[in-house]
């Protein structure tokens, strides 16, 4: 600043410069500030050292870590346990004892009162409701501390009635009983974040009808599909019907893995637990979300740009996602309700707390017999999260 120091006159006005320093990675650095006088002060110089620490913090409410039983779950069952994780670098400067978690609100607590570290176990209390966790780093003042919100939920147990199609002679079953149990085990890991458990209701049943093994879906819902879904009704829970394949125009429809409506879920052989969990998500009231709309060999309504607070309003966590994370990537690789299944992607297991921005459609039912079903496409917040679940006790008719 202008004025006098040590009887040396400085010109009036500011002599300080503002320097913007950007960290290229986590760690420590030293910034050297040098001052050299001019004119009458030409013999005066000074130097100051400024030590800086760059901290990389990642806390992702929507994540792929530890899938299918993901970290940072949207919910915890009453009396249940969920695991919450934050990544902090450099680890040498921030050991676990310098990372402290706290409960801002809600009926949750830390297991064993251990609330420090990169991974903490959180126990749900006895009261349903919202909760919020926050993280502080010793010696670091954030504009907003990393945080995560969730729900304490009463646990729900959903009975599952299973039918498997075989040929007329009772051979060539579309699925094995062992595989059904494996699928439900995977589904239970995924739906733990919603405090939901699924179990086979009674014995697994078979129907010997060769014409139902392969379903022609060329013209949509067919008579075979209607017949299969009406094998059993009003079971008090989820109904699963396994067939061998779906066909469109005489060719196996490789991208058609399962179909769900109010009468049950029809599934092809060889599906993953994520496919089954996805279809159960529909039974709970969730809709598909896409990074784009694919129609007539073109891409429409393509989702571009990074994740932001208004695109993940209930799952933003104060903004500690990786800075280069794109919204389309989050949709494609993380969300259970991603509508285009790629068998090479095995991480789509997350059910967020709230709605997520993306491309999606709502299906308008026909008003009168003979009317065509209309899909209304949007690019906005899609109902793919826990708070959009109309029912955590789904029941097919």
GROMACS .gro file of C-alpha atoms in nm:
model
  397
    1UNK     CA    1   0.000   0.000   0.000
    2UNK     CA    2   0.116   0.355  -0.049
    3UNK     CA    3   0.284   0.523   0.247
    4UNK     CA    4   0.620   0.529   0.417
    5UNK     CA    5   0.829   0.254   0.569
    6UNK     CA    6   1.183   0.289   0.704
    7UNK     CA    7   1.187   0.647   0.571
    8UNK     CA    8   1.168   0.523   0.213
    9UNK     CA    9   0.890   0.676   0.010
   10UNK     CA   10   0.670   0.444  -0.200
   11UNK     CA   11   0.445   0.579  -0.470
   12UNK     CA   12   0.082   0.619  -0.369
   13UNK     CA   13  -0.163   0.344  -0.460
   14UNK     CA   14  -0.141  -0.031  -0.450
   15UNK     CA   15   0.188  -0.209  -0.502
   16UNK     CA   16   0.048  -0.558  -0.432
   17UNK     CA   17  -0.042  -0.804  -0.703
   18UNK     CA   18  -0.308  -1.075  -0.684
   19UNK     CA   19  -0.181  -1.413  -0.796
   20UNK     CA   20  -0.412  -1.706  -0.864
   21UNK     CA   21  -0.248  -2.038  -0.779
   22UNK     CA   22  -0.406  -2.363  -0.898
   23UNK     CA   23  -0.301  -2.697  -0.755
   24UNK     CA   24  -0.214  -2.966  -1.005
   25UNK     CA   25  -0.257  -3.240  -0.746
   26UNK     CA   26  -0.265  -3.306  -0.373
   27UNK     CA   27   0.046  -3.228  -0.171
   28UNK     CA   28   0.255  -2.943  -0.032
   29UNK     CA   29   0.416  -2.652  -0.213
   30UNK     CA   30   0.608  -2.337  -0.123
   31UNK     CA   31   0.535  -2.007  -0.295
   32UNK     CA   32   0.820  -1.754  -0.288
   33UNK     CA   33   0.727  -1.385  -0.288
   34UNK     CA   34   1.013  -1.149  -0.378
   35UNK     CA   35   1.011  -0.769  -0.363
   36UNK     CA   36   1.278  -0.548  -0.519
   37UNK     CA   37   1.278  -0.173  -0.460
   38UNK     CA   38   1.328   0.080  -0.739
   39UNK     CA   39   1.440   0.437  -0.751
   40UNK     CA   40   1.526   0.565  -0.403
   41UNK     CA   41   1.448   0.212  -0.270
   42UNK     CA   42   1.662   0.030  -0.524
   43UNK     CA   43   1.883  -0.111  -0.255
   44UNK     CA   44   1.597  -0.267  -0.065
   45UNK     CA   45   1.473  -0.619  -0.131
   46UNK     CA   46   1.285  -0.875   0.070
   47UNK     CA   47   1.153  -1.224   0.030
   48UNK     CA   48   0.874  -1.424   0.195
   49UNK     CA   49   0.788  -1.789   0.177
   50UNK     CA   50   0.428  -1.907   0.179
   51UNK     CA   51   0.371  -2.274   0.250
   52UNK     CA   52   0.059  -2.419   0.094
   53UNK     CA   53  -0.117  -2.755   0.115
   54UNK     CA   54  -0.340  -2.879  -0.166
   55UNK     CA   55  -0.604  -3.123  -0.041
   56UNK     CA   56  -0.802  -3.356  -0.269
   57UNK     CA   57  -1.136  -3.452  -0.113
   58UNK     CA   58  -1.389  -3.685  -0.275
   59UNK     CA   59  -1.723  -3.772  -0.117
   60UNK     CA   60  -1.975  -3.915  -0.363
   61UNK     CA   61  -2.334  -3.981  -0.252
   62UNK     CA   62  -2.388  -4.149  -0.592
   63UNK     CA   63  -2.106  -4.397  -0.628
   64UNK     CA   64  -1.989  -4.730  -0.765
   65UNK     CA   65  -1.763  -4.817  -0.473
   66UNK     CA   66  -1.822  -5.156  -0.312
   67UNK     CA   67  -2.109  -5.238  -0.549
   68UNK     CA   68  -2.346  -5.415  -0.536
   69UNK     CA   69  -2.369  -5.319  -0.165
   70UNK     CA   70  -2.260  -4.964  -0.231
   71UNK     CA   71  -2.092  -4.730   0.013
   72UNK     CA   72  -2.271  -4.404   0.096
   73UNK     CA   73  -2.618  -4.564   0.074
   74UNK     CA   74  -2.930  -4.352   0.043
   75UNK     CA   75  -3.085  -4.531   0.339
   76UNK     CA   76  -3.020  -4.745   0.646
   77UNK     CA   77  -3.267  -4.984   0.807
   78UNK     CA   78  -3.371  -4.915   1.164
   79UNK     CA   79  -3.111  -5.103   1.366
   80UNK     CA   80  -2.913  -5.170   1.048
   81UNK     CA   81  -2.565  -5.057   0.943
   82UNK     CA   82  -2.444  -4.862   0.642
   83UNK     CA   83  -2.087  -4.772   0.546
   84UNK     CA   84  -1.987  -4.420   0.445
   85UNK     CA   85  -1.661  -4.330   0.275
   86UNK     CA   86  -1.460  -4.021   0.197
   87UNK     CA   87  -1.129  -4.008   0.008
   88UNK     CA   88  -0.871  -3.755   0.129
   89UNK     CA   89  -0.523  -3.699  -0.015
   90UNK     CA   90  -0.239  -3.669   0.061
   91UNK     CA   91  -0.271  -3.950   0.313
   92UNK     CA   92   0.060  -3.859   0.474
   93UNK     CA   93  -0.076  -3.522   0.584
   94UNK     CA   94  -0.425  -3.646   0.666
   95UNK     CA   95  -0.417  -3.977   0.849
   96UNK     CA   96  -0.749  -4.121   0.960
   97UNK     CA   97  -0.740  -3.953   1.301
   98UNK     CA   98  -0.751  -3.610   1.134
   99UNK     CA   99  -1.078  -3.694   0.953
  100UNK     CA  100  -1.382  -3.654   1.179
  101UNK     CA  101  -1.744  -3.740   1.100
  102UNK     CA  102  -2.042  -3.599   1.287
  103UNK     CA  103  -2.418  -3.641   1.288
  104UNK     CA  104  -2.579  -3.311   1.193
  105UNK     CA  105  -2.933  -3.440   1.227
  106UNK     CA  106  -3.138  -3.760   1.240
  107UNK     CA  107  -3.152  -4.082   1.440
  108UNK     CA  108  -2.818  -4.241   1.348
  109UNK     CA  109  -2.497  -4.306   1.538
  110UNK     CA  110  -2.145  -4.431   1.473
  111UNK     CA  111  -2.082  -4.797   1.551
  112UNK     CA  112  -1.857  -4.823   1.857
  113UNK     CA  113  -1.846  -4.440   1.870
  114UNK     CA  114  -1.575  -4.460   1.604
  115UNK     CA  115  -1.632  -4.147   1.401
  116UNK     CA  116  -1.287  -4.088   1.252
  117UNK     CA  117  -1.131  -4.216   0.934
  118UNK     CA  118  -1.202  -4.257   0.567
  119UNK     CA  119  -1.462  -4.531   0.620
  120UNK     CA  120  -1.712  -4.527   0.904
  121UNK     CA  121  -1.996  -4.760   1.001
  122UNK     CA  122  -2.325  -4.585   1.079
  123UNK     CA  123  -2.613  -4.748   1.264
  124UNK     CA  124  -2.974  -4.659   1.205
  125UNK     CA  125  -3.177  -4.574   1.514
  126UNK     CA  126  -3.532  -4.679   1.594
  127UNK     CA  127  -3.707  -4.383   1.432
  128UNK     CA  128  -3.771  -4.341   1.061
  129UNK     CA  129  -3.667  -4.011   0.909
  130UNK     CA  130  -3.400  -3.807   0.736
  131UNK     CA  131  -3.041  -3.784   0.858
  132UNK     CA  132  -2.732  -3.590   0.760
  133UNK     CA  133  -2.361  -3.662   0.815
  134UNK     CA  134  -2.080  -3.409   0.786
  135UNK     CA  135  -1.701  -3.442   0.765
  136UNK     CA  136  -1.428  -3.212   0.899
  137UNK     CA  137  -1.053  -3.223   0.832
  138UNK     CA  138  -0.825  -3.103   1.107
  139UNK     CA  139  -0.674  -2.766   1.018
  140UNK     CA  140  -0.878  -2.720   0.701
  141UNK     CA  141  -1.158  -2.467   0.665
  142UNK     CA  142  -1.390  -2.551   0.377
  143UNK     CA  143  -1.645  -2.307   0.233
  144UNK     CA  144  -1.888  -2.594   0.300
  145UNK     CA  145  -1.794  -2.917   0.472
  146UNK     CA  146  -1.839  -3.243   0.281
  147UNK     CA  147  -2.172  -3.396   0.376
  148UNK     CA  148  -2.420  -3.665   0.283
  149UNK     CA  149  -2.793  -3.708   0.345
  150UNK     CA  150  -3.000  -4.024   0.378
  151UNK     CA  151  -3.304  -4.185   0.536
  152UNK     CA  152  -3.355  -4.422   0.829
  153UNK     CA  153  -3.614  -4.673   0.706
  154UNK     CA  154  -3.829  -4.943   0.858
  155UNK     CA  155  -3.715  -5.267   0.692
  156UNK     CA  156  -3.947  -5.432   0.442
  157UNK     CA  157  -3.956  -5.800   0.347
  158UNK     CA  158  -4.103  -5.878   0.005
  159UNK     CA  159  -4.220  -6.230  -0.089
  160UNK     CA  160  -4.126  -6.342  -0.441
  161UNK     CA  161  -4.327  -6.598  -0.638
  162UNK     CA  162  -4.117  -6.765  -0.910
  163UNK     CA  163  -4.232  -6.954  -1.220
  164UNK     CA  164  -3.992  -7.109  -1.471
  165UNK     CA  165  -4.097  -7.216  -1.821
  166UNK     CA  166  -3.985  -7.558  -1.954
  167UNK     CA  167  -4.061  -7.745  -2.276
  168UNK     CA  168  -4.365  -7.971  -2.308
  169UNK     CA  169  -4.172  -8.267  -2.164
  170UNK     CA  170  -4.057  -8.081  -1.855
  171UNK     CA  171  -3.701  -8.033  -1.981
  172UNK     CA  172  -3.482  -7.735  -2.086
  173UNK     CA  173  -3.583  -7.504  -1.804
  174UNK     CA  174  -3.532  -7.137  -1.879
  175UNK     CA  175  -3.353  -7.090  -1.547
  176UNK     CA  176  -3.225  -7.308  -1.263
  177UNK     CA  177  -3.344  -7.283  -0.905
  178UNK     CA  178  -2.987  -7.224  -0.793
  179UNK     CA  179  -2.955  -6.928  -1.030
  180UNK     CA  180  -3.280  -6.780  -0.898
  181UNK     CA  181  -3.136  -6.783  -0.546
  182UNK     CA  182  -2.812  -6.624  -0.670
  183UNK     CA  183  -3.007  -6.350  -0.842
  184UNK     CA  184  -3.210  -6.274  -0.530
  185UNK     CA  185  -2.892  -6.266  -0.322
  186UNK     CA  186  -2.754  -5.999  -0.554
  187UNK     CA  187  -3.083  -5.809  -0.549
  188UNK     CA  188  -3.079  -5.809  -0.168
  189UNK     CA  189  -2.728  -5.660  -0.169
  190UNK     CA  190  -2.843  -5.382  -0.402
  191UNK     CA  191  -3.168  -5.308  -0.218
  192UNK     CA  192  -3.003  -5.301   0.123
  193UNK     CA  193  -2.969  -4.926   0.059
  194UNK     CA  194  -3.349  -4.909   0.062
  195UNK     CA  195  -3.389  -5.146   0.362
  196UNK     CA  196  -3.564  -5.406   0.144
  197UNK     CA  197  -3.518  -5.785   0.143
  198UNK     CA  198  -3.661  -6.034  -0.107
  199UNK     CA  199  -3.718  -6.407  -0.050
  200UNK     CA  200  -3.878  -6.690  -0.247
  201UNK     CA  201  -4.235  -6.744  -0.134
  202UNK     CA  202  -4.276  -7.122  -0.107
  203UNK     CA  203  -4.141  -7.356  -0.371
  204UNK     CA  204  -4.024  -7.246  -0.714
  205UNK     CA  205  -4.288  -7.348  -0.967
  206UNK     CA  206  -4.264  -7.478  -1.325
  207UNK     CA  207  -4.494  -7.465  -1.623
  208UNK     CA  208  -4.439  -7.703  -1.917
  209UNK     CA  209  -4.532  -7.505  -2.226
  210UNK     CA  210  -4.289  -7.499  -2.516
  211UNK     CA  211  -4.459  -7.213  -2.698
  212UNK     CA  212  -4.382  -6.990  -2.398
  213UNK     CA  213  -4.009  -7.065  -2.391
  214UNK     CA  214  -3.937  -6.808  -2.662
  215UNK     CA  215  -4.155  -6.499  -2.668
  216UNK     CA  216  -4.221  -6.305  -2.989
  217UNK     CA  217  -4.213  -5.935  -2.899
  218UNK     CA  218  -4.227  -5.804  -3.255
  219UNK     CA  219  -4.564  -5.639  -3.196
  220UNK     CA  220  -4.520  -5.570  -2.826
  221UNK     CA  221  -4.722  -5.746  -2.559
  222UNK     CA  222  -4.840  -6.077  -2.702
  223UNK     CA  223  -5.093  -6.338  -2.601
  224UNK     CA  224  -4.813  -6.557  -2.469
  225UNK     CA  225  -4.695  -6.280  -2.239
  226UNK     CA  226  -5.045  -6.221  -2.113
  227UNK     CA  227  -5.089  -6.591  -2.045
  228UNK     CA  228  -4.758  -6.623  -1.863
  229UNK     CA  229  -4.826  -6.328  -1.635
  230UNK     CA  230  -5.164  -6.471  -1.542
  231UNK     CA  231  -5.036  -6.811  -1.434
  232UNK     CA  232  -5.071  -6.685  -1.080
  233UNK     CA  233  -5.220  -6.363  -0.947
  234UNK     CA  234  -5.257  -6.175  -0.619
  235UNK     CA  235  -4.960  -6.347  -0.454
  236UNK     CA  236  -4.899  -6.065  -0.210
  237UNK     CA  237  -4.558  -5.972  -0.351
  238UNK     CA  238  -4.334  -5.977  -0.656
  239UNK     CA  239  -4.401  -6.230  -0.936
  240UNK     CA  240  -4.114  -6.349  -1.159
  241UNK     CA  241  -4.164  -6.550  -1.480
  242UNK     CA  242  -3.853  -6.685  -1.653
  243UNK     CA  243  -3.850  -6.756  -2.028
  244UNK     CA  244  -3.559  -6.851  -2.254
  245UNK     CA  245  -3.549  -6.559  -2.500
  246UNK     CA  246  -3.738  -6.269  -2.651
  247UNK     CA  247  -3.755  -6.242  -3.030
  248UNK     CA  248  -3.824  -5.946  -3.260
  249UNK     CA  249  -3.875  -6.016  -3.632
  250UNK     CA  250  -3.742  -6.368  -3.591
  251UNK     CA  251  -3.416  -6.259  -3.426
  252UNK     CA  252  -3.318  -6.282  -3.061
  253UNK     CA  253  -3.371  -5.938  -2.907
  254UNK     CA  254  -3.041  -5.918  -2.722
  255UNK     CA  255  -3.115  -5.582  -2.563
  256UNK     CA  256  -3.456  -5.692  -2.429
  257UNK     CA  257  -3.380  -5.854  -2.096
  258UNK     CA  258  -3.696  -5.813  -1.893
  259UNK     CA  259  -4.043  -5.662  -1.891
  260UNK     CA  260  -4.235  -5.535  -1.589
  261UNK     CA  261  -4.589  -5.419  -1.542
  262UNK     CA  262  -4.858  -5.446  -1.277
  263UNK     CA  263  -4.905  -5.821  -1.341
  264UNK     CA  264  -4.546  -5.932  -1.296
  265UNK     CA  265  -4.193  -5.939  -1.435
  266UNK     CA  266  -4.104  -6.158  -1.736
  267UNK     CA  267  -3.730  -6.225  -1.764
  268UNK     CA  268  -3.508  -6.395  -2.020
  269UNK     CA  269  -3.245  -6.651  -1.921
  270UNK     CA  270  -2.893  -6.533  -1.847
  271UNK     CA  271  -2.983  -6.201  -1.687
  272UNK     CA  272  -2.773  -6.037  -1.417
  273UNK     CA  273  -2.882  -5.944  -1.067
  274UNK     CA  274  -2.873  -5.580  -1.182
  275UNK     CA  275  -3.136  -5.650  -1.448
  276UNK     CA  276  -3.367  -5.812  -1.194
  277UNK     CA  277  -3.307  -5.531  -0.945
  278UNK     CA  278  -3.376  -5.276  -1.221
  279UNK     CA  279  -3.712  -5.437  -1.303
  280UNK     CA  280  -3.799  -5.450  -0.932
  281UNK     CA  281  -3.717  -5.078  -0.923
  282UNK     CA  282  -3.997  -5.028  -1.176
  283UNK     CA  283  -4.231  -5.226  -0.949
  284UNK     CA  284  -4.142  -4.978  -0.675
  285UNK     CA  285  -4.235  -4.680  -0.893
  286UNK     CA  286  -3.896  -4.581  -1.041
  287UNK     CA  287  -3.850  -4.498  -1.410
  288UNK     CA  288  -3.566  -4.545  -1.658
  289UNK     CA  289  -3.302  -4.276  -1.709
  290UNK     CA  290  -3.072  -4.240  -2.011
  291UNK     CA  291  -2.770  -4.031  -2.116
  292UNK     CA  292  -2.951  -3.980  -2.448
  293UNK     CA  293  -3.254  -4.094  -2.645
  294UNK     CA  294  -3.169  -4.338  -2.922
  295UNK     CA  295  -3.428  -4.336  -3.200
  296UNK     CA  296  -3.417  -4.399  -3.576
  297UNK     CA  297  -3.038  -4.449  -3.570
  298UNK     CA  298  -2.989  -4.099  -3.427
  299UNK     CA  299  -2.918  -3.962  -3.082
  300UNK     CA  300  -3.152  -3.707  -2.933
  301UNK     CA  301  -3.166  -3.522  -2.602
  302UNK     CA  302  -2.801  -3.598  -2.530
  303UNK     CA  303  -2.696  -3.514  -2.173
  304UNK     CA  304  -2.383  -3.299  -2.175
  305UNK     CA  305  -2.175  -3.120  -1.915
  306UNK     CA  306  -2.055  -3.195  -1.561
  307UNK     CA  307  -2.244  -3.294  -1.250
  308UNK     CA  308  -2.383  -2.991  -1.066
  309UNK     CA  309  -2.592  -2.913  -0.760
  310UNK     CA  310  -2.910  -2.858  -0.960
  311UNK     CA  311  -2.860  -3.192  -1.141
  312UNK     CA  312  -2.820  -3.387  -0.815
  313UNK     CA  313  -3.019  -3.169  -0.575
  314UNK     CA  314  -3.049  -3.426  -0.294
  315UNK     CA  315  -2.721  -3.607  -0.366
  316UNK     CA  316  -2.479  -3.319  -0.411
  317UNK     CA  317  -2.300  -3.349  -0.076
  318UNK     CA  318  -2.167  -2.988  -0.099
  319UNK     CA  319  -1.992  -3.068  -0.427
  320UNK     CA  320  -1.708  -3.312  -0.360
  321UNK     CA  321  -1.743  -3.526  -0.671
  322UNK     CA  322  -1.436  -3.547  -0.898
  323UNK     CA  323  -1.414  -3.216  -1.089
  324UNK     CA  324  -1.410  -3.392  -1.426
  325UNK     CA  325  -1.714  -3.615  -1.361
  326UNK     CA  326  -1.972  -3.582  -1.640
  327UNK     CA  327  -2.343  -3.621  -1.579
  328UNK     CA  328  -2.375  -3.872  -1.864
  329UNK     CA  329  -2.100  -4.085  -1.709
  330UNK     CA  330  -2.275  -4.085  -1.372
  331UNK     CA  331  -2.599  -4.198  -1.536
  332UNK     CA  332  -2.431  -4.467  -1.749
  333UNK     CA  333  -2.199  -4.623  -1.494
  334UNK     CA  334  -2.361  -4.566  -1.156
  335UNK     CA  335  -2.742  -4.563  -1.157
  336UNK     CA  336  -2.948  -4.879  -1.116
  337UNK     CA  337  -3.226  -4.730  -1.328
  338UNK     CA  338  -2.998  -4.666  -1.629
  339UNK     CA  339  -3.219  -4.778  -1.917
  340UNK     CA  340  -2.959  -4.912  -2.164
  341UNK     CA  341  -2.792  -5.216  -2.010
  342UNK     CA  342  -2.440  -5.292  -2.127
  343UNK     CA  343  -2.316  -5.634  -2.006
  344UNK     CA  344  -1.963  -5.495  -1.981
  345UNK     CA  345  -2.077  -5.239  -1.722
  346UNK     CA  346  -2.116  -5.408  -1.384
  347UNK     CA  347  -2.134  -5.105  -1.154
  348UNK     CA  348  -2.489  -4.975  -1.206
  349UNK     CA  349  -2.611  -5.051  -0.854
  350UNK     CA  350  -2.671  -4.712  -0.694
  351UNK     CA  351  -3.016  -4.590  -0.595
  352UNK     CA  352  -2.975  -4.219  -0.513
  353UNK     CA  353  -3.170  -4.039  -0.244
  354UNK     CA  354  -3.343  -3.804  -0.487
  355UNK     CA  355  -3.416  -3.743  -0.852
  356UNK     CA  356  -3.131  -3.711  -1.104
  357UNK     CA  357  -3.109  -3.498  -1.417
  358UNK     CA  358  -3.112  -3.695  -1.739
  359UNK     CA  359  -3.316  -3.806  -2.039
  360UNK     CA  360  -3.626  -4.008  -1.950
  361UNK     CA  361  -3.983  -4.073  -2.052
  362UNK     CA  362  -4.320  -4.111  -1.889
  363UNK     CA  363  -4.566  -4.348  -2.049
  364UNK     CA  364  -4.920  -4.222  -2.092
  365UNK     CA  365  -5.170  -4.511  -2.083
  366UNK     CA  366  -5.439  -4.528  -2.351
  367UNK     CA  367  -5.763  -4.361  -2.250
  368UNK     CA  368  -5.983  -4.581  -2.465
  369UNK     CA  369  -5.959  -4.932  -2.604
  370UNK     CA  370  -5.752  -4.930  -2.921
  371UNK     CA  371  -5.561  -4.613  -2.833
  372UNK     CA  372  -5.186  -4.614  -2.879
  373UNK     CA  373  -4.958  -4.585  -2.576
  374UNK     CA  374  -4.765  -4.256  -2.588
  375UNK     CA  375  -4.415  -4.206  -2.449
  376UNK     CA  376  -4.350  -3.845  -2.347
  377UNK     CA  377  -3.973  -3.779  -2.344
  378UNK     CA  378  -3.814  -3.518  -2.118
  379UNK     CA  379  -3.472  -3.395  -2.014
  380UNK     CA  380  -3.506  -3.295  -1.652
  381UNK     CA  381  -3.494  -3.448  -1.304
  382UNK     CA  382  -3.591  -3.815  -1.343
  383UNK     CA  383  -3.766  -4.009  -1.063
  384UNK     CA  384  -3.493  -4.269  -1.004
  385UNK     CA  385  -3.423  -4.229  -0.632
  386UNK     CA  386  -3.548  -4.349  -0.296
  387UNK     CA  387  -3.768  -4.044  -0.248
  388UNK     CA  388  -3.954  -4.131  -0.571
  389UNK     CA  389  -4.037  -4.483  -0.457
  390UNK     CA  390  -4.412  -4.494  -0.431
  391UNK     CA  391  -4.391  -4.833  -0.265
  392UNK     CA  392  -4.121  -5.026  -0.081
  393UNK     CA  393  -4.360  -5.318  -0.047
  394UNK     CA  394  -4.433  -5.386  -0.416
  395UNK     CA  395  -4.714  -5.624  -0.500
  396UNK     CA  396  -4.811  -5.747  -0.845
  397UNK     CA  397  -5.176  -5.798  -0.921
   0.00000   0.00000   0.00000
